């Protein structure tokens, strides 16, 4: 691997995430924010990735695939990998039973298979939320990797199962599994700073890109084989002024000869072979 790897990941929630946020329901104004990502954000991002010859990883809920098949087909046919992001984008810990949670994940697998002809091997949970049952369901369904947890900043690691967190005793971290984690961070996600919702959002926009740049520079200097996973949403980063800032960031990363852009599956393959 190069000195540093950059993985651009796009969570293509479209309208699905808005079905579960706040008062839920069918506010057409709220849902239109997702439609912006379908009609404008995704085409602009795909053009930007083409200009810089960057292969990215898209996490696409089955709801998005079945609602907007043409644009999802475009993402896939333009050479990006498509992995699992739930069916409805409902947080998995909100399901009361293992059977309901498993059915959501299985339905998402079917949607991706219908789009790509391939079974997904990677998973990102909606809102980065695992239930205590999620890992065992993923193992049972033969996923190979996840990108939802935060136990490292820039290094892949293996998720542990059979952990225990009693309120009246010490934490037992359990045993490592075969599932590789590509860790994420709310600090490397466009949604918290940029997507206005009930008093959240609105920052000095340039400060977020400066922060991402600084995090990348620290990783590049201090971490051997560091992996910088950036999470963006077409409905958020597909806005014109952010695209320009994103393009500048990608150009500055690409300017280094020891930095590679890769998909998450490609990083996992290298990690497992090591
Ligand atoms: Zn999402």
PDB file of C-alpha atoms and ligand atoms in Angstrom:
ATOM      1  CA  UNK A   1       0.000   0.000   0.000  1.00  0.00           C
ATOM      2  CA  UNK A   2       0.999   3.602  -0.392  1.00  0.00           C
ATOM      3  CA  UNK A   3       1.943   5.737   2.535  1.00  0.00           C
ATOM      4  CA  UNK A   4      -1.691   6.892   2.805  1.00  0.00           C
ATOM      5  CA  UNK A   5      -4.988   5.758   1.351  1.00  0.00           C
ATOM      6  CA  UNK A   6      -8.052   7.950   0.879  1.00  0.00           C
ATOM      7  CA  UNK A   7     -11.494   6.359   0.678  1.00  0.00           C
ATOM      8  CA  UNK A   8     -14.348   8.599  -0.426  1.00  0.00           C
ATOM      9  CA  UNK A   9     -17.643   7.065   0.676  1.00  0.00           C
ATOM     10  CA  UNK A  10     -21.060   8.322  -0.415  1.00  0.00           C
ATOM     11  CA  UNK A  11     -24.098   7.496   1.693  1.00  0.00           C
ATOM     12  CA  UNK A  12     -26.899   7.694  -0.865  1.00  0.00           C
ATOM     13  CA  UNK A  13     -29.791   7.937   1.553  1.00  0.00           C
ATOM     14  CA  UNK A  14     -31.980  10.004  -0.821  1.00  0.00           C
ATOM     15  CA  UNK A  15     -35.379  10.325   0.860  1.00  0.00           C
ATOM     16  CA  UNK A  16     -35.036   7.196   3.035  1.00  0.00           C
ATOM     17  CA  UNK A  17     -33.243   8.854   5.945  1.00  0.00           C
ATOM     18  CA  UNK A  18     -35.911  11.553   6.192  1.00  0.00           C
ATOM     19  CA  UNK A  19     -38.594   8.898   6.733  1.00  0.00           C
ATOM     20  CA  UNK A  20     -37.094   8.254  10.163  1.00  0.00           C
ATOM     21  CA  UNK A  21     -35.839  11.669  11.255  1.00  0.00           C
ATOM     22  CA  UNK A  22     -37.791  13.897  13.601  1.00  0.00           C
ATOM     23  CA  UNK A  23     -41.531  13.815  13.022  1.00  0.00           C
ATOM     24  CA  UNK A  24     -41.036  11.365  10.178  1.00  0.00           C
ATOM     25  CA  UNK A  25     -44.043  11.059   7.985  1.00  0.00           C
ATOM     26  CA  UNK A  26     -44.489  12.604   4.612  1.00  0.00           C
ATOM     27  CA  UNK A  27     -43.430  16.231   4.678  1.00  0.00           C
ATOM     28  CA  UNK A  28     -42.800  16.933   1.001  1.00  0.00           C
ATOM     29  CA  UNK A  29     -40.382  19.716   1.859  1.00  0.00           C
ATOM     30  CA  UNK A  30     -38.259  17.391   3.970  1.00  0.00           C
ATOM     31  CA  UNK A  31     -38.339  14.661   1.347  1.00  0.00           C
ATOM     32  CA  UNK A  32     -37.309  17.164  -1.337  1.00  0.00           C
ATOM     33  CA  UNK A  33     -33.915  17.442   0.342  1.00  0.00           C
ATOM     34  CA  UNK A  34     -33.357  13.810  -0.551  1.00  0.00           C
ATOM     35  CA  UNK A  35     -34.579  14.404  -4.092  1.00  0.00           C
ATOM     36  CA  UNK A  36     -31.909  17.072  -4.492  1.00  0.00           C
ATOM     37  CA  UNK A  37     -29.329  14.341  -3.922  1.00  0.00           C
ATOM     38  CA  UNK A  38     -30.915  12.154  -6.592  1.00  0.00           C
ATOM     39  CA  UNK A  39     -31.459  14.789  -9.267  1.00  0.00           C
ATOM     40  CA  UNK A  40     -28.487  17.110  -8.727  1.00  0.00           C
ATOM     41  CA  UNK A  41     -26.020  15.968  -6.065  1.00  0.00           C
ATOM     42  CA  UNK A  42     -25.269  12.520  -7.452  1.00  0.00           C
ATOM     43  CA  UNK A  43     -24.697  13.571 -11.090  1.00  0.00           C
ATOM     44  CA  UNK A  44     -22.380  16.369  -9.947  1.00  0.00           C
ATOM     45  CA  UNK A  45     -20.381  14.087  -7.663  1.00  0.00           C
ATOM     46  CA  UNK A  46     -20.068  11.429 -10.368  1.00  0.00           C
ATOM     47  CA  UNK A  47     -18.709  14.061 -12.761  1.00  0.00           C
ATOM     48  CA  UNK A  48     -16.224  15.254 -10.129  1.00  0.00           C
ATOM     49  CA  UNK A  49     -15.022  11.684  -9.488  1.00  0.00           C
ATOM     50  CA  UNK A  50     -14.678  11.122 -13.246  1.00  0.00           C
ATOM     51  CA  UNK A  51     -12.606  14.287 -13.651  1.00  0.00           C
ATOM     52  CA  UNK A  52     -10.146  13.027 -11.055  1.00  0.00           C
ATOM     53  CA  UNK A  53     -10.407   9.339 -11.958  1.00  0.00           C
ATOM     54  CA  UNK A  54     -11.442   8.392  -8.415  1.00  0.00           C
ATOM     55  CA  UNK A  55     -13.223   5.105  -7.654  1.00  0.00           C
ATOM     56  CA  UNK A  56     -15.473   5.490  -4.616  1.00  0.00           C
ATOM     57  CA  UNK A  57     -17.698   3.378  -2.368  1.00  0.00           C
ATOM     58  CA  UNK A  58     -21.449   4.050  -2.290  1.00  0.00           C
ATOM     59  CA  UNK A  59     -23.640   2.805   0.525  1.00  0.00           C
ATOM     60  CA  UNK A  60     -27.131   2.620  -0.908  1.00  0.00           C
ATOM     61  CA  UNK A  61     -30.290   1.680   1.016  1.00  0.00           C
ATOM     62  CA  UNK A  62     -32.609  -0.714  -0.807  1.00  0.00           C
ATOM     63  CA  UNK A  63     -35.261   1.995  -0.575  1.00  0.00           C
ATOM     64  CA  UNK A  64     -33.086   4.253  -2.747  1.00  0.00           C
ATOM     65  CA  UNK A  65     -32.387   1.467  -5.245  1.00  0.00           C
ATOM     66  CA  UNK A  66     -36.067   0.625  -5.658  1.00  0.00           C
ATOM     67  CA  UNK A  67     -37.210   4.273  -5.714  1.00  0.00           C
ATOM     68  CA  UNK A  68     -34.551   5.647  -8.076  1.00  0.00           C
ATOM     69  CA  UNK A  69     -33.252   2.697 -10.103  1.00  0.00           C
ATOM     70  CA  UNK A  70     -31.905   4.742 -13.016  1.00  0.00           C
ATOM     71  CA  UNK A  71     -29.540   6.923 -10.996  1.00  0.00           C
ATOM     72  CA  UNK A  72     -28.392   3.915  -8.935  1.00  0.00           C
ATOM     73  CA  UNK A  73     -27.659   2.065 -12.167  1.00  0.00           C
ATOM     74  CA  UNK A  74     -25.619   5.076 -13.273  1.00  0.00           C
ATOM     75  CA  UNK A  75     -23.542   5.013 -10.062  1.00  0.00           C
ATOM     76  CA  UNK A  76     -22.818   1.328 -10.572  1.00  0.00           C
ATOM     77  CA  UNK A  77     -22.147   1.513 -14.306  1.00  0.00           C
ATOM     78  CA  UNK A  78     -19.684   4.385 -13.852  1.00  0.00           C
ATOM     79  CA  UNK A  79     -17.396   2.103 -11.888  1.00  0.00           C
ATOM     80  CA  UNK A  80     -18.125   2.730  -8.224  1.00  0.00           C
ATOM     81  CA  UNK A  81     -18.682  -0.039  -5.727  1.00  0.00           C
ATOM     82  CA  UNK A  82     -22.156  -0.362  -4.171  1.00  0.00           C
ATOM     83  CA  UNK A  83     -22.501  -1.776  -0.667  1.00  0.00           C
ATOM     84  CA  UNK A  84     -25.207  -2.243   1.967  1.00  0.00           C
ATOM     85  CA  UNK A  85     -26.842   0.561   3.947  1.00  0.00           C
ATOM     86  CA  UNK A  86     -30.019  -1.081   5.235  1.00  0.00           C
ATOM     87  CA  UNK A  87     -33.282  -1.265   3.340  1.00  0.00           C
ATOM     88  CA  UNK A  88     -35.300   1.541   4.904  1.00  0.00           C
ATOM     89  CA  UNK A  89     -32.418   3.367   6.617  1.00  0.00           C
ATOM     90  CA  UNK A  90     -34.231   2.701   9.882  1.00  0.00           C
ATOM     91  CA  UNK A  91     -31.737   2.588  12.800  1.00  0.00           C
ATOM     92  CA  UNK A  92     -31.228  -1.089  13.533  1.00  0.00           C
ATOM     93  CA  UNK A  93     -31.468  -0.737  17.300  1.00  0.00           C
ATOM     94  CA  UNK A  94     -35.049   0.465  16.858  1.00  0.00           C
ATOM     95  CA  UNK A  95     -36.161  -3.013  15.814  1.00  0.00           C
ATOM     96  CA  UNK A  96     -37.642  -4.957  18.688  1.00  0.00           C
ATOM     97  CA  UNK A  97     -36.765  -8.414  17.429  1.00  0.00           C
ATOM     98  CA  UNK A  98     -33.830 -10.116  15.756  1.00  0.00           C
ATOM     99  CA  UNK A  99     -36.174 -11.347  13.016  1.00  0.00           C
ATOM    100  CA  UNK A 100     -37.262  -7.796  12.076  1.00  0.00           C
ATOM    101  CA  UNK A 101     -33.683  -6.517  11.990  1.00  0.00           C
ATOM    102  CA  UNK A 102     -32.527  -9.474   9.935  1.00  0.00           C
ATOM    103  CA  UNK A 103     -35.419  -9.062   7.475  1.00  0.00           C
ATOM    104  CA  UNK A 104     -34.414  -5.430   6.840  1.00  0.00           C
ATOM    105  CA  UNK A 105     -30.816  -6.453   6.126  1.00  0.00           C
ATOM    106  CA  UNK A 106     -31.856  -9.389   3.933  1.00  0.00           C
ATOM    107  CA  UNK A 107     -34.180  -7.146   1.903  1.00  0.00           C
ATOM    108  CA  UNK A 108     -31.287  -4.705   1.399  1.00  0.00           C
ATOM    109  CA  UNK A 109     -29.110  -7.572   0.113  1.00  0.00           C
ATOM    110  CA  UNK A 110     -31.791  -8.486  -2.435  1.00  0.00           C
ATOM    111  CA  UNK A 111     -31.977  -4.882  -3.687  1.00  0.00           C
ATOM    112  CA  UNK A 112     -28.221  -4.690  -4.226  1.00  0.00           C
ATOM    113  CA  UNK A 113     -28.131  -8.080  -5.920  1.00  0.00           C
ATOM    114  CA  UNK A 114     -30.859  -6.892  -8.295  1.00  0.00           C
ATOM    115  CA  UNK A 115     -28.811  -3.774  -9.128  1.00  0.00           C
ATOM    116  CA  UNK A 116     -25.297  -5.201  -9.384  1.00  0.00           C
ATOM    117  CA  UNK A 117     -25.748  -8.936  -9.824  1.00  0.00           C
ATOM    118  CA  UNK A 118     -23.455  -9.328  -6.804  1.00  0.00           C
ATOM    119  CA  UNK A 119     -24.067 -10.024  -3.154  1.00  0.00           C
ATOM    120  CA  UNK A 120     -22.792  -7.122  -1.013  1.00  0.00           C
ATOM    121  CA  UNK A 121     -19.804  -7.929   1.208  1.00  0.00           C
ATOM    122  CA  UNK A 122     -19.597  -4.549   2.955  1.00  0.00           C
ATOM    123  CA  UNK A 123     -22.019  -2.941   5.383  1.00  0.00           C
ATOM    124  CA  UNK A 124     -22.590   0.506   6.804  1.00  0.00           C
ATOM    125  CA  UNK A 125     -25.409   0.704   9.301  1.00  0.00           C
ATOM    126  CA  UNK A 126     -27.975   3.495   8.947  1.00  0.00           C
ATOM    127  CA  UNK A 127     -26.898   6.380  11.196  1.00  0.00           C
ATOM    128  CA  UNK A 128     -23.873   4.236  12.174  1.00  0.00           C
ATOM    129  CA  UNK A 129     -26.083   2.510  14.681  1.00  0.00           C
ATOM    130  CA  UNK A 130     -25.601  -1.168  15.601  1.00  0.00           C
ATOM    131  CA  UNK A 131     -27.945  -3.128  17.828  1.00  0.00           C
ATOM    132  CA  UNK A 132     -26.316  -5.710  20.113  1.00  0.00           C
ATOM    133  CA  UNK A 133     -27.516  -8.309  17.551  1.00  0.00           C
ATOM    134  CA  UNK A 134     -26.210  -6.669  14.375  1.00  0.00           C
ATOM    135  CA  UNK A 135     -22.723  -8.169  14.287  1.00  0.00           C
ATOM    136  CA  UNK A 136     -23.949 -11.745  14.612  1.00  0.00           C
ATOM    137  CA  UNK A 137     -26.504 -11.137  11.838  1.00  0.00           C
ATOM    138  CA  UNK A 138     -23.763  -9.753   9.573  1.00  0.00           C
ATOM    139  CA  UNK A 139     -21.563 -12.771  10.266  1.00  0.00           C
ATOM    140  CA  UNK A 140     -24.428 -15.130   9.571  1.00  0.00           C
ATOM    141  CA  UNK A 141     -25.132 -13.390   6.253  1.00  0.00           C
ATOM    142  CA  UNK A 142     -21.436 -13.660   5.328  1.00  0.00           C
ATOM    143  CA  UNK A 143     -20.512 -10.000   5.214  1.00  0.00           C
ATOM    144  CA  UNK A 144     -16.743  -9.461   5.151  1.00  0.00           C
ATOM    145  CA  UNK A 145     -16.442  -5.915   6.455  1.00  0.00           C
ATOM    146  CA  UNK A 146     -18.225  -3.024   8.109  1.00  0.00           C
ATOM    147  CA  UNK A 147     -17.754   0.739   8.128  1.00  0.00           C
ATOM    148  CA  UNK A 148     -19.839   2.089  11.013  1.00  0.00           C
ATOM    149  CA  UNK A 149     -17.726   1.998  14.154  1.00  0.00           C
ATOM    150  CA  UNK A 150     -15.157   4.244  15.741  1.00  0.00           C
ATOM    151  CA  UNK A 151     -12.580   2.118  17.600  1.00  0.00           C
ATOM    152  CA  UNK A 152      -9.720   3.613  15.553  1.00  0.00           C
ATOM    153  CA  UNK A 153      -9.330   6.746  13.484  1.00  0.00           C
ATOM    154  CA  UNK A 154      -7.125   5.742  10.568  1.00  0.00           C
ATOM    155  CA  UNK A 155      -6.442   1.981  10.839  1.00  0.00           C
ATOM    156  CA  UNK A 156      -8.628  -1.016   9.955  1.00  0.00           C
ATOM    157  CA  UNK A 157      -9.213  -3.529  12.730  1.00  0.00           C
ATOM    158  CA  UNK A 158     -11.347  -6.575  13.498  1.00  0.00           C
ATOM    159  CA  UNK A 159     -14.700  -6.255  15.223  1.00  0.00           C
ATOM    160  CA  UNK A 160     -15.139  -8.231  18.419  1.00  0.00           C
ATOM    161  CA  UNK A 161     -18.138 -10.380  19.275  1.00  0.00           C
ATOM    162  CA  UNK A 162     -19.327 -11.924  22.563  1.00  0.00           C
ATOM    163  CA  UNK A 163     -18.478  -8.730  24.431  1.00  0.00           C
ATOM    164  CA  UNK A 164     -20.160  -7.840  27.693  1.00  0.00           C
ATOM    165  CA  UNK A 165     -20.853  -4.421  29.188  1.00  0.00           C
ATOM    166  CA  UNK A 166     -22.524  -4.953  32.549  1.00  0.00           C
ATOM    167  CA  UNK A 167     -23.435  -1.900  34.608  1.00  0.00           C
ATOM    168  CA  UNK A 168     -22.062  -3.532  37.750  1.00  0.00           C
ATOM    169  CA  UNK A 169     -18.859  -5.085  36.442  1.00  0.00           C
ATOM    170  CA  UNK A 170     -15.888  -4.540  34.142  1.00  0.00           C
ATOM    171  CA  UNK A 171     -16.205  -4.389  30.378  1.00  0.00           C
ATOM    172  CA  UNK A 172     -15.213  -7.550  28.510  1.00  0.00           C
ATOM    173  CA  UNK A 173     -14.307  -6.749  24.911  1.00  0.00           C
ATOM    174  CA  UNK A 174     -14.931 -10.321  23.731  1.00  0.00           C
ATOM    175  CA  UNK A 175     -13.127 -12.077  20.899  1.00  0.00           C
ATOM    176  CA  UNK A 176     -12.046 -10.852  17.465  1.00  0.00           C
ATOM    177  CA  UNK A 177     -14.124 -11.937  14.489  1.00  0.00           C
ATOM    178  CA  UNK A 178     -13.401 -12.250  10.794  1.00  0.00           C
ATOM    179  CA  UNK A 179     -15.280  -8.970  10.131  1.00  0.00           C
ATOM    180  CA  UNK A 180     -12.905  -6.098   9.274  1.00  0.00           C
ATOM    181  CA  UNK A 181     -13.872  -2.607  10.416  1.00  0.00           C
ATOM    182  CA  UNK A 182     -13.022   0.482   8.359  1.00  0.00           C
ATOM    183  CA  UNK A 183     -13.625   3.061  11.051  1.00  0.00           C
ATOM    184  CA  UNK A 184     -15.629   6.237  10.559  1.00  0.00           C
ATOM    185  CA  UNK A 185     -15.947   9.483  12.503  1.00  0.00           C
ATOM    186  CA  UNK A 186     -18.603  12.145  12.926  1.00  0.00           C
ATOM    187  CA  UNK A 187     -15.649  14.517  12.383  1.00  0.00           C
ATOM    188  CA  UNK A 188     -15.255  13.209   8.838  1.00  0.00           C
ATOM    189  CA  UNK A 189     -18.923  13.304   7.828  1.00  0.00           C
ATOM    190  CA  UNK A 190     -20.607  16.183   5.996  1.00  0.00           C
ATOM    191  CA  UNK A 191     -24.035  15.725   7.561  1.00  0.00           C
ATOM    192  CA  UNK A 192     -23.497  16.962  11.149  1.00  0.00           C
ATOM    193  CA  UNK A 193     -21.941  20.325  10.245  1.00  0.00           C
ATOM    194  CA  UNK A 194     -23.798  21.099   7.035  1.00  0.00           C
ATOM    195  CA  UNK A 195     -27.301  19.630   7.093  1.00  0.00           C
ATOM    196  CA  UNK A 196     -29.586  22.021   8.933  1.00  0.00           C
ATOM    197  CA  UNK A 197     -32.041  20.341  11.240  1.00  0.00           C
ATOM    198  CA  UNK A 198     -33.682  21.935  14.235  1.00  0.00           C
ATOM    199  CA  UNK A 199     -30.866  24.194  15.305  1.00  0.00           C
ATOM    200  CA  UNK A 200     -28.008  21.970  14.137  1.00  0.00           C
ATOM    201  CA  UNK A 201     -25.958  22.732  11.070  1.00  0.00           C
ATOM    202  CA  UNK A 202     -24.546  25.971   9.688  1.00  0.00           C
ATOM    203  CA  UNK A 203     -20.865  26.460  10.340  1.00  0.00           C
ATOM    204  CA  UNK A 204     -18.216  28.467   8.593  1.00  0.00           C
ATOM    205  CA  UNK A 205     -18.050  26.066   5.698  1.00  0.00           C
ATOM    206  CA  UNK A 206     -14.388  26.539   4.915  1.00  0.00           C
ATOM    207  CA  UNK A 207     -13.550  25.476   8.493  1.00  0.00           C
ATOM    208  CA  UNK A 208     -14.867  21.974   7.880  1.00  0.00           C
ATOM    209  CA  UNK A 209     -12.707  21.436   4.812  1.00  0.00           C
ATOM    210  CA  UNK A 210      -9.726  22.890   6.712  1.00  0.00           C
ATOM    211  CA  UNK A 211     -10.402  20.384   9.498  1.00  0.00           C
ATOM    212  CA  UNK A 212     -10.565  17.475   7.046  1.00  0.00           C
ATOM    213  CA  UNK A 213      -7.322  18.668   5.465  1.00  0.00           C
ATOM    214  CA  UNK A 214      -5.624  18.916   8.881  1.00  0.00           C
ATOM    215  CA  UNK A 215      -6.784  15.433   9.875  1.00  0.00           C
ATOM    216  CA  UNK A 216      -5.440  14.050   6.613  1.00  0.00           C
ATOM    217  CA  UNK A 217      -2.101  15.832   7.058  1.00  0.00           C
ATOM    218  CA  UNK A 218      -1.704  14.433  10.581  1.00  0.00           C
ATOM    219  CA  UNK A 219      -2.495  10.908   9.393  1.00  0.00           C
ATOM    220  CA  UNK A 220      -0.102  11.203   6.461  1.00  0.00           C
ATOM    221  CA  UNK A 221       2.715  12.285   8.742  1.00  0.00           C
ATOM    222  CA  UNK A 222       2.152   9.966  11.692  1.00  0.00           C
ATOM    223  CA  UNK A 223       0.348   6.782  10.595  1.00  0.00           C
ATOM    224  CA  UNK A 224       1.930   4.062   8.434  1.00  0.00           C
ATOM    225  CA  UNK A 225      -0.608   2.741   5.912  1.00  0.00           C
ATOM    226  CA  UNK A 226      -3.232   5.132   7.263  1.00  0.00           C
ATOM    227  CA  UNK A 227      -6.709   5.029   5.730  1.00  0.00           C
ATOM    228  CA  UNK A 228      -8.672   8.275   5.588  1.00  0.00           C
ATOM    229  CA  UNK A 229     -12.383   7.466   5.275  1.00  0.00           C
ATOM    230  CA  UNK A 230     -14.486  10.498   4.358  1.00  0.00           C
ATOM    231  CA  UNK A 231     -18.278  10.188   4.429  1.00  0.00           C
ATOM    232  CA  UNK A 232     -20.349  12.470   2.241  1.00  0.00           C
ATOM    233  CA  UNK A 233     -23.997  12.560   1.180  1.00  0.00           C
ATOM    234  CA  UNK A 234     -25.036  13.598  -2.364  1.00  0.00           C
ATOM    235  CA  UNK A 235     -27.801  15.780  -0.935  1.00  0.00           C
ATOM    236  CA  UNK A 236     -25.268  17.613   1.270  1.00  0.00           C
ATOM    237  CA  UNK A 237     -21.937  17.730  -0.571  1.00  0.00           C
ATOM    238  CA  UNK A 238     -23.587  17.876  -3.989  1.00  0.00           C
ATOM    239  CA  UNK A 239     -24.365  21.543  -3.314  1.00  0.00           C
ATOM    240  CA  UNK A 240     -22.389  23.806  -5.621  1.00  0.00           C
ATOM    241  CA  UNK A 241     -20.199  25.691  -3.153  1.00  0.00           C
ATOM    242  CA  UNK A 242     -19.253  22.514  -1.289  1.00  0.00           C
ATOM    243  CA  UNK A 243     -18.302  20.734  -4.508  1.00  0.00           C
ATOM    244  CA  UNK A 244     -15.685  23.394  -5.169  1.00  0.00           C
ATOM    245  CA  UNK A 245     -14.214  22.958  -1.687  1.00  0.00           C
ATOM    246  CA  UNK A 246     -14.328  19.171  -1.992  1.00  0.00           C
ATOM    247  CA  UNK A 247     -12.550  19.320  -5.335  1.00  0.00           C
ATOM    248  CA  UNK A 248      -9.768  21.463  -3.849  1.00  0.00           C
ATOM    249  CA  UNK A 249      -9.354  18.968  -0.995  1.00  0.00           C
ATOM    250  CA  UNK A 250      -9.144  15.988  -3.347  1.00  0.00           C
ATOM    251  CA  UNK A 251      -6.665  17.814  -5.587  1.00  0.00           C
ATOM    252  CA  UNK A 252      -4.362  18.574  -2.655  1.00  0.00           C
ATOM    253  CA  UNK A 253      -4.438  14.916  -1.565  1.00  0.00           C
ATOM    254  CA  UNK A 254      -3.847  13.693  -5.085  1.00  0.00           C
ATOM    255  CA  UNK A 255      -0.878  16.034  -5.495  1.00  0.00           C
ATOM    256  CA  UNK A 256       1.152  13.775  -3.203  1.00  0.00           C
ATOM    257  CA  UNK A 257       2.872  10.903  -4.946  1.00  0.00           C
ATOM    258  CA  UNK A 258       2.435   8.530  -1.987  1.00  0.00           C
ATOM    259  CA  UNK A 259      -1.353   8.846  -1.660  1.00  0.00           C
ATOM    260  CA  UNK A 260      -3.829   6.489  -3.323  1.00  0.00           C
ATOM    261  CA  UNK A 261      -7.596   6.691  -3.686  1.00  0.00           C
ATOM    262  CA  UNK A 262      -9.216   3.282  -3.239  1.00  0.00           C
ATOM    263  CA  UNK A 263     -12.535   1.607  -2.494  1.00  0.00           C
ATOM    264  CA  UNK A 264     -13.135   0.185   0.956  1.00  0.00           C
ATOM    265  CA  UNK A 265     -13.287  -3.381  -0.433  1.00  0.00           C
ATOM    266  CA  UNK A 266      -9.858  -2.925  -1.948  1.00  0.00           C
ATOM    267  CA  UNK A 267      -8.472  -1.719   1.409  1.00  0.00           C
ATOM    268  CA  UNK A 268     -10.013  -4.727   3.175  1.00  0.00           C
ATOM    269  CA  UNK A 269      -8.465  -7.124   0.640  1.00  0.00           C
ATOM    270  CA  UNK A 270      -5.013  -5.647   1.322  1.00  0.00           C
ATOM    271  CA  UNK A 271      -5.577  -5.765   5.098  1.00  0.00           C
ATOM    272  CA  UNK A 272      -6.619  -9.426   5.046  1.00  0.00           C
ATOM    273  CA  UNK A 273      -3.695 -10.443   2.801  1.00  0.00           C
ATOM    274  CA  UNK A 274      -1.146  -8.717   4.992  1.00  0.00           C
TER     275      UNK A 274
HETATM  276 ZN1  LIG B   1     -27.260   7.003   5.682  1.00  0.00          ZN
END
